[in-house]
């Protein structure tokens, strides 16, 4: 599973929770209908903007890695960040592998 897929799942859950919280808070606050509508619209736009920025960042990250555009990353001043993200991605893959192994052990003990 690609880094973006793993991150996107977590982001979607967080965004849904944030929008739900805005709905609950605005309904309880006794605010006017227009204020509630504007707060909800702002939360929706912020969520969409964050999604788009994350997708853009992922696209740049993937392009730099797959095409080995180290010189571009250096020019953009993001080379260290790309390396740190790649290291974190490798750590997550390793943890997922170890977690799967541990879960399999647990299932074997039960069965």
mmCIF file of C-alpha atoms in Angstrom:
data_model
loop_
_atom_site.group_PDB
_atom_site.id
_atom_site.type_symbol
_atom_site.label_atom_id
_atom_site.label_comp_id
_atom_site.label_asym_id
_atom_site.label_seq_id
_atom_site.Cartn_x
_atom_site.Cartn_y
_atom_site.Cartn_z
ATOM 1 C CA UNK A 1 0.000 0.000 0.000
ATOM 2 C CA UNK A 2 1.392 3.390 -0.977
ATOM 3 C CA UNK A 3 2.170 6.049 1.589
ATOM 4 C CA UNK A 4 -0.621 8.263 0.252
ATOM 5 C CA UNK A 5 -3.218 5.507 0.605
ATOM 6 C CA UNK A 6 -2.303 4.959 4.251
ATOM 7 C CA UNK A 7 -2.332 8.669 5.028
ATOM 8 C CA UNK A 8 -5.534 9.311 3.106
ATOM 9 C CA UNK A 9 -7.463 6.757 5.172
ATOM 10 C CA UNK A 10 -6.484 8.528 8.375
ATOM 11 C CA UNK A 11 -7.165 11.958 6.934
ATOM 12 C CA UNK A 12 -10.638 11.014 5.748
ATOM 13 C CA UNK A 13 -11.593 9.758 9.196
ATOM 14 C CA UNK A 14 -10.221 12.930 10.778
ATOM 15 C CA UNK A 15 -11.998 15.191 8.310
ATOM 16 C CA UNK A 16 -15.308 13.434 8.849
ATOM 17 C CA UNK A 17 -14.920 13.794 12.603
ATOM 18 C CA UNK A 18 -14.018 17.479 12.309
ATOM 19 C CA UNK A 19 -17.010 18.285 10.128
ATOM 20 C CA UNK A 20 -19.329 16.372 12.453
ATOM 21 C CA UNK A 21 -17.922 18.310 15.400
ATOM 22 C CA UNK A 22 -18.564 21.619 13.633
ATOM 23 C CA UNK A 23 -22.158 20.578 13.004
ATOM 24 C CA UNK A 24 -22.718 19.608 16.640
ATOM 25 C CA UNK A 25 -21.041 22.706 18.067
ATOM 26 C CA UNK A 26 -22.880 25.139 15.838
ATOM 27 C CA UNK A 27 -26.250 23.552 16.534
ATOM 28 C CA UNK A 28 -25.711 23.707 20.289
ATOM 29 C CA UNK A 29 -24.340 27.235 20.304
ATOM 30 C CA UNK A 30 -27.625 28.930 19.494
ATOM 31 C CA UNK A 31 -26.054 30.803 16.593
ATOM 32 C CA UNK A 32 -28.063 32.237 13.763
ATOM 33 C CA UNK A 33 -28.782 30.167 10.678
ATOM 34 C CA UNK A 34 -26.474 32.238 8.475
ATOM 35 C CA UNK A 35 -23.605 31.981 10.980
ATOM 36 C CA UNK A 36 -24.051 28.217 11.173
ATOM 37 C CA UNK A 37 -24.152 27.945 7.385
ATOM 38 C CA UNK A 38 -20.981 30.037 7.023
ATOM 39 C CA UNK A 39 -19.089 28.029 9.673
ATOM 40 C CA UNK A 40 -20.039 24.757 8.000
ATOM 41 C CA UNK A 41 -19.078 26.061 4.566
ATOM 42 C CA UNK A 42 -15.729 27.276 5.917
ATOM 43 C CA UNK A 43 -15.046 23.870 7.500
ATOM 44 C CA UNK A 44 -15.949 22.139 4.237
ATOM 45 C CA UNK A 45 -13.647 24.385 2.203
ATOM 46 C CA UNK A 46 -10.788 24.013 4.712
ATOM 47 C CA UNK A 47 -11.160 20.240 4.546
ATOM 48 C CA UNK A 48 -11.171 20.243 0.743
ATOM 49 C CA UNK A 49 -8.155 22.554 0.636
ATOM 50 C CA UNK A 50 -6.234 20.326 3.016
ATOM 51 C CA UNK A 51 -7.076 17.288 0.873
ATOM 52 C CA UNK A 52 -5.896 19.025 -2.284
ATOM 53 C CA UNK A 53 -2.672 20.233 -0.671
ATOM 54 C CA UNK A 54 -1.995 16.721 0.610
ATOM 55 C CA UNK A 55 -2.629 15.257 -2.845
ATOM 56 C CA UNK A 56 -0.345 17.844 -4.422
ATOM 57 C CA UNK A 57 2.389 17.136 -1.901
ATOM 58 C CA UNK A 58 2.033 13.413 -2.442
ATOM 59 C CA UNK A 59 2.207 13.870 -6.213
ATOM 60 C CA UNK A 60 5.411 15.895 -5.934
ATOM 61 C CA UNK A 61 6.867 13.404 -3.450
ATOM 62 C CA UNK A 62 6.078 10.403 -5.675
ATOM 63 C CA UNK A 63 7.424 12.154 -8.793
ATOM 64 C CA UNK A 64 10.676 13.100 -7.058
ATOM 65 C CA UNK A 65 11.160 9.541 -5.797
ATOM 66 C CA UNK A 66 10.185 7.605 -8.921
ATOM 67 C CA UNK A 67 12.078 9.833 -11.339
ATOM 68 C CA UNK A 68 14.971 10.443 -8.938
ATOM 69 C CA UNK A 69 14.679 14.213 -9.224
ATOM 70 C CA UNK A 70 17.154 14.943 -6.436
ATOM 71 C CA UNK A 71 18.328 18.122 -8.166
ATOM 72 C CA UNK A 72 14.766 19.487 -8.249
ATOM 73 C CA UNK A 73 14.219 18.615 -4.591
ATOM 74 C CA UNK A 74 17.467 20.422 -3.790
ATOM 75 C CA UNK A 75 16.387 23.510 -5.773
ATOM 76 C CA UNK A 76 13.019 23.552 -4.024
ATOM 77 C CA UNK A 77 14.703 23.225 -0.650
ATOM 78 C CA UNK A 78 12.785 20.053 0.191
ATOM 79 C CA UNK A 79 15.439 17.374 -0.207
ATOM 80 C CA UNK A 80 15.801 16.754 3.531
ATOM 81 C CA UNK A 81 12.024 16.651 3.954
ATOM 82 C CA UNK A 82 11.689 14.113 1.123
ATOM 83 C CA UNK A 83 14.364 11.948 2.760
ATOM 84 C CA UNK A 84 12.661 12.195 6.160
ATOM 85 C CA UNK A 85 9.297 11.236 4.630
ATOM 86 C CA UNK A 86 10.890 8.279 2.829
ATOM 87 C CA UNK A 87 12.462 7.127 6.109
ATOM 88 C CA UNK A 88 9.135 7.443 7.954
ATOM 89 C CA UNK A 89 7.398 5.558 5.148
ATOM 90 C CA UNK A 90 9.944 2.739 5.433
ATOM 91 C CA UNK A 91 9.400 2.648 9.204
ATOM 92 C CA UNK A 92 5.616 2.427 8.747
ATOM 93 C CA UNK A 93 6.024 -0.421 6.261
ATOM 94 C CA UNK A 94 8.267 -2.249 8.724
ATOM 95 C CA UNK A 95 5.793 -1.686 11.577
ATOM 96 C CA UNK A 96 2.891 -2.889 9.395
ATOM 97 C CA UNK A 97 4.874 -6.038 8.553
ATOM 98 C CA UNK A 98 5.732 -6.680 12.214
ATOM 99 C CA UNK A 99 2.179 -5.941 13.316
ATOM 100 C CA UNK A 100 0.801 -8.414 10.785
ATOM 101 C CA UNK A 101 3.263 -11.009 12.054
ATOM 102 C CA UNK A 102 2.183 -10.408 15.676
ATOM 103 C CA UNK A 103 -1.503 -10.595 14.749
ATOM 104 C CA UNK A 104 -0.881 -13.887 12.960
ATOM 105 C CA UNK A 105 0.801 -15.238 16.103
ATOM 106 C CA UNK A 106 -2.201 -14.163 18.181
ATOM 107 C CA UNK A 107 -4.597 -15.848 15.757
ATOM 108 C CA UNK A 108 -2.542 -19.057 15.820
ATOM 109 C CA UNK A 109 -2.678 -19.137 19.613
ATOM 110 C CA UNK A 110 -6.459 -18.724 19.537
ATOM 111 C CA UNK A 111 -6.962 -21.374 16.874
#
